[in-house]
């Protein structure tokens, strides 16, 4: 993750703090905590899919979909949790777990 300058990070925090739609499409958002605005976000030891803020401890999932390659970000409402296994659902409709029939989108 590249380090962002303070002004860019503050502007992105302000934009996505109110509306998280599309956060998965902004690679630089991987390094910004939406709780405290810190840019001190690091991968969690032992879990390659989880990132954690060193300032406030907020943790979130952000990783690539193993089917389509798109980014999944647990903070984005377009990546809700799967009702069957809890993994985040990609916009392609796959949750990413190993179960053959566990690609359920939440009912609307």
PDB file of C-alpha atoms in Angstrom:
ATOM      1  CA  UNK A   1       0.000   0.000   0.000  1.00  0.00           C
ATOM      2  CA  UNK A   2       1.313   3.408  -0.932  1.00  0.00           C
ATOM      3  CA  UNK A   3       1.304   6.106   1.726  1.00  0.00           C
ATOM      4  CA  UNK A   4      -1.122   8.919   0.985  1.00  0.00           C
ATOM      5  CA  UNK A   5      -0.469  12.548   1.728  1.00  0.00           C
ATOM      6  CA  UNK A   6      -2.537  14.048   4.539  1.00  0.00           C
ATOM      7  CA  UNK A   7      -4.758  16.231   2.324  1.00  0.00           C
ATOM      8  CA  UNK A   8      -5.645  13.431  -0.093  1.00  0.00           C
ATOM      9  CA  UNK A   9      -6.399  11.065   2.785  1.00  0.00           C
ATOM     10  CA  UNK A  10      -8.592  13.683   4.495  1.00  0.00           C
ATOM     11  CA  UNK A  11     -10.577  14.325   1.296  1.00  0.00           C
ATOM     12  CA  UNK A  12     -11.121  10.605   0.661  1.00  0.00           C
ATOM     13  CA  UNK A  13     -12.095  10.042   4.303  1.00  0.00           C
ATOM     14  CA  UNK A  14     -14.670  12.829   4.077  1.00  0.00           C
ATOM     15  CA  UNK A  15     -16.081  11.485   0.798  1.00  0.00           C
ATOM     16  CA  UNK A  16     -16.394   7.834   1.832  1.00  0.00           C
ATOM     17  CA  UNK A  17     -17.235   8.333   5.513  1.00  0.00           C
ATOM     18  CA  UNK A  18     -20.723   9.514   4.500  1.00  0.00           C
ATOM     19  CA  UNK A  19     -21.296   7.226   1.526  1.00  0.00           C
ATOM     20  CA  UNK A  20     -19.340   3.988   1.278  1.00  0.00           C
ATOM     21  CA  UNK A  21     -20.706   2.932  -2.118  1.00  0.00           C
ATOM     22  CA  UNK A  22     -17.826   2.251  -4.487  1.00  0.00           C
ATOM     23  CA  UNK A  23     -15.096   2.217  -1.846  1.00  0.00           C
ATOM     24  CA  UNK A  24     -14.014  -1.145  -3.259  1.00  0.00           C
ATOM     25  CA  UNK A  25     -13.063   0.605  -6.532  1.00  0.00           C
ATOM     26  CA  UNK A  26     -10.576   2.979  -4.869  1.00  0.00           C
ATOM     27  CA  UNK A  27      -7.280   1.171  -4.166  1.00  0.00           C
ATOM     28  CA  UNK A  28      -6.033   4.034  -2.000  1.00  0.00           C
ATOM     29  CA  UNK A  29      -8.929   3.448   0.424  1.00  0.00           C
ATOM     30  CA  UNK A  30      -7.201   0.269   1.591  1.00  0.00           C
ATOM     31  CA  UNK A  31      -4.906   2.503   3.648  1.00  0.00           C
ATOM     32  CA  UNK A  32      -7.562   4.774   5.195  1.00  0.00           C
ATOM     33  CA  UNK A  33      -9.539   3.937   8.324  1.00  0.00           C
ATOM     34  CA  UNK A  34     -13.152   5.071   8.047  1.00  0.00           C
ATOM     35  CA  UNK A  35     -13.523   5.245  11.813  1.00  0.00           C
ATOM     36  CA  UNK A  36     -10.702   7.599  12.791  1.00  0.00           C
ATOM     37  CA  UNK A  37      -9.334   8.781   9.408  1.00  0.00           C
ATOM     38  CA  UNK A  38      -5.869   7.355  10.074  1.00  0.00           C
ATOM     39  CA  UNK A  39      -3.606   6.255   7.243  1.00  0.00           C
ATOM     40  CA  UNK A  40      -1.888   3.756   9.530  1.00  0.00           C
ATOM     41  CA  UNK A  41      -3.693   0.682   8.219  1.00  0.00           C
ATOM     42  CA  UNK A  42      -1.713  -2.550   8.005  1.00  0.00           C
ATOM     43  CA  UNK A  43      -2.436  -6.191   7.124  1.00  0.00           C
ATOM     44  CA  UNK A  44      -3.455  -8.236  10.141  1.00  0.00           C
ATOM     45  CA  UNK A  45      -0.909 -10.847  11.098  1.00  0.00           C
ATOM     46  CA  UNK A  46      -2.164 -14.301  10.169  1.00  0.00           C
ATOM     47  CA  UNK A  47      -5.065 -13.099   7.996  1.00  0.00           C
ATOM     48  CA  UNK A  48      -4.121 -11.871   4.521  1.00  0.00           C
ATOM     49  CA  UNK A  49      -7.684 -10.707   3.832  1.00  0.00           C
ATOM     50  CA  UNK A  50      -8.014  -8.424   6.860  1.00  0.00           C
ATOM     51  CA  UNK A  51      -6.595  -4.955   7.376  1.00  0.00           C
ATOM     52  CA  UNK A  52      -6.407  -3.247  10.764  1.00  0.00           C
ATOM     53  CA  UNK A  53      -5.979   0.371  11.828  1.00  0.00           C
ATOM     54  CA  UNK A  54      -3.009   0.788  14.149  1.00  0.00           C
ATOM     55  CA  UNK A  55      -4.591   3.879  15.741  1.00  0.00           C
ATOM     56  CA  UNK A  56      -8.099   2.729  16.684  1.00  0.00           C
ATOM     57  CA  UNK A  57      -8.012  -1.032  16.051  1.00  0.00           C
ATOM     58  CA  UNK A  58     -10.823  -1.029  13.465  1.00  0.00           C
ATOM     59  CA  UNK A  59     -10.504  -4.108  11.262  1.00  0.00           C
ATOM     60  CA  UNK A  60     -12.059  -4.737   7.874  1.00  0.00           C
ATOM     61  CA  UNK A  61     -11.822  -7.193   5.026  1.00  0.00           C
ATOM     62  CA  UNK A  62     -10.385  -6.114   1.685  1.00  0.00           C
ATOM     63  CA  UNK A  63      -9.209  -8.661  -0.870  1.00  0.00           C
ATOM     64  CA  UNK A  64      -9.592  -9.787  -4.471  1.00  0.00           C
ATOM     65  CA  UNK A  65     -12.443 -12.050  -5.517  1.00  0.00           C
ATOM     66  CA  UNK A  66     -10.981 -15.419  -6.404  1.00  0.00           C
ATOM     67  CA  UNK A  67     -13.487 -15.812  -9.255  1.00  0.00           C
ATOM     68  CA  UNK A  68     -13.504 -12.477 -11.101  1.00  0.00           C
ATOM     69  CA  UNK A  69     -10.536 -10.615  -9.558  1.00  0.00           C
ATOM     70  CA  UNK A  70     -12.521  -7.558  -8.495  1.00  0.00           C
ATOM     71  CA  UNK A  71     -11.842  -5.981  -5.114  1.00  0.00           C
ATOM     72  CA  UNK A  72     -14.080  -6.925  -2.204  1.00  0.00           C
ATOM     73  CA  UNK A  73     -14.201  -4.413   0.642  1.00  0.00           C
ATOM     74  CA  UNK A  74     -16.243  -5.236   3.724  1.00  0.00           C
ATOM     75  CA  UNK A  75     -17.002  -1.528   4.211  1.00  0.00           C
ATOM     76  CA  UNK A  76     -18.767  -1.278   0.843  1.00  0.00           C
ATOM     77  CA  UNK A  77     -22.519  -1.966   0.928  1.00  0.00           C
ATOM     78  CA  UNK A  78     -22.160  -3.731  -2.436  1.00  0.00           C
ATOM     79  CA  UNK A  79     -20.099  -6.425  -0.647  1.00  0.00           C
ATOM     80  CA  UNK A  80     -22.491  -7.671   2.066  1.00  0.00           C
ATOM     81  CA  UNK A  81     -21.857 -10.726   4.211  1.00  0.00           C
ATOM     82  CA  UNK A  82     -23.038 -14.100   2.911  1.00  0.00           C
ATOM     83  CA  UNK A  83     -25.990 -15.506   4.883  1.00  0.00           C
ATOM     84  CA  UNK A  84     -24.508 -19.001   4.682  1.00  0.00           C
ATOM     85  CA  UNK A  85     -20.844 -18.591   5.606  1.00  0.00           C
ATOM     86  CA  UNK A  86     -20.219 -14.927   6.490  1.00  0.00           C
ATOM     87  CA  UNK A  87     -17.633 -14.254   3.778  1.00  0.00           C
ATOM     88  CA  UNK A  88     -18.182 -11.045   1.827  1.00  0.00           C
ATOM     89  CA  UNK A  89     -20.094 -11.361  -1.442  1.00  0.00           C
ATOM     90  CA  UNK A  90     -18.458  -9.935  -4.547  1.00  0.00           C
ATOM     91  CA  UNK A  91     -20.485  -7.880  -7.008  1.00  0.00           C
ATOM     92  CA  UNK A  92     -20.201 -10.922  -9.332  1.00  0.00           C
ATOM     93  CA  UNK A  93     -22.356 -12.835  -6.806  1.00  0.00           C
ATOM     94  CA  UNK A  94     -19.761 -15.210  -5.354  1.00  0.00           C
ATOM     95  CA  UNK A  95     -18.972 -15.241  -1.637  1.00  0.00           C
ATOM     96  CA  UNK A  96     -15.580 -16.906  -1.964  1.00  0.00           C
ATOM     97  CA  UNK A  97     -15.881 -19.786   0.495  1.00  0.00           C
ATOM     98  CA  UNK A  98     -15.179 -23.382  -0.474  1.00  0.00           C
ATOM     99  CA  UNK A  99     -18.776 -24.586  -0.390  1.00  0.00           C
ATOM    100  CA  UNK A 100     -20.107 -25.431  -3.846  1.00  0.00           C
ATOM    101  CA  UNK A 101     -23.524 -23.817  -3.350  1.00  0.00           C
ATOM    102  CA  UNK A 102     -22.631 -20.943  -1.048  1.00  0.00           C
ATOM    103  CA  UNK A 103     -22.870 -18.055  -3.482  1.00  0.00           C
ATOM    104  CA  UNK A 104     -26.124 -16.575  -2.245  1.00  0.00           C
ATOM    105  CA  UNK A 105     -26.882 -12.911  -2.557  1.00  0.00           C
ATOM    106  CA  UNK A 106     -28.967 -11.507   0.292  1.00  0.00           C
ATOM    107  CA  UNK A 107     -32.653 -11.319  -0.564  1.00  0.00           C
ATOM    108  CA  UNK A 108     -33.862  -7.879  -1.539  1.00  0.00           C
TER     109      UNK A 108
END
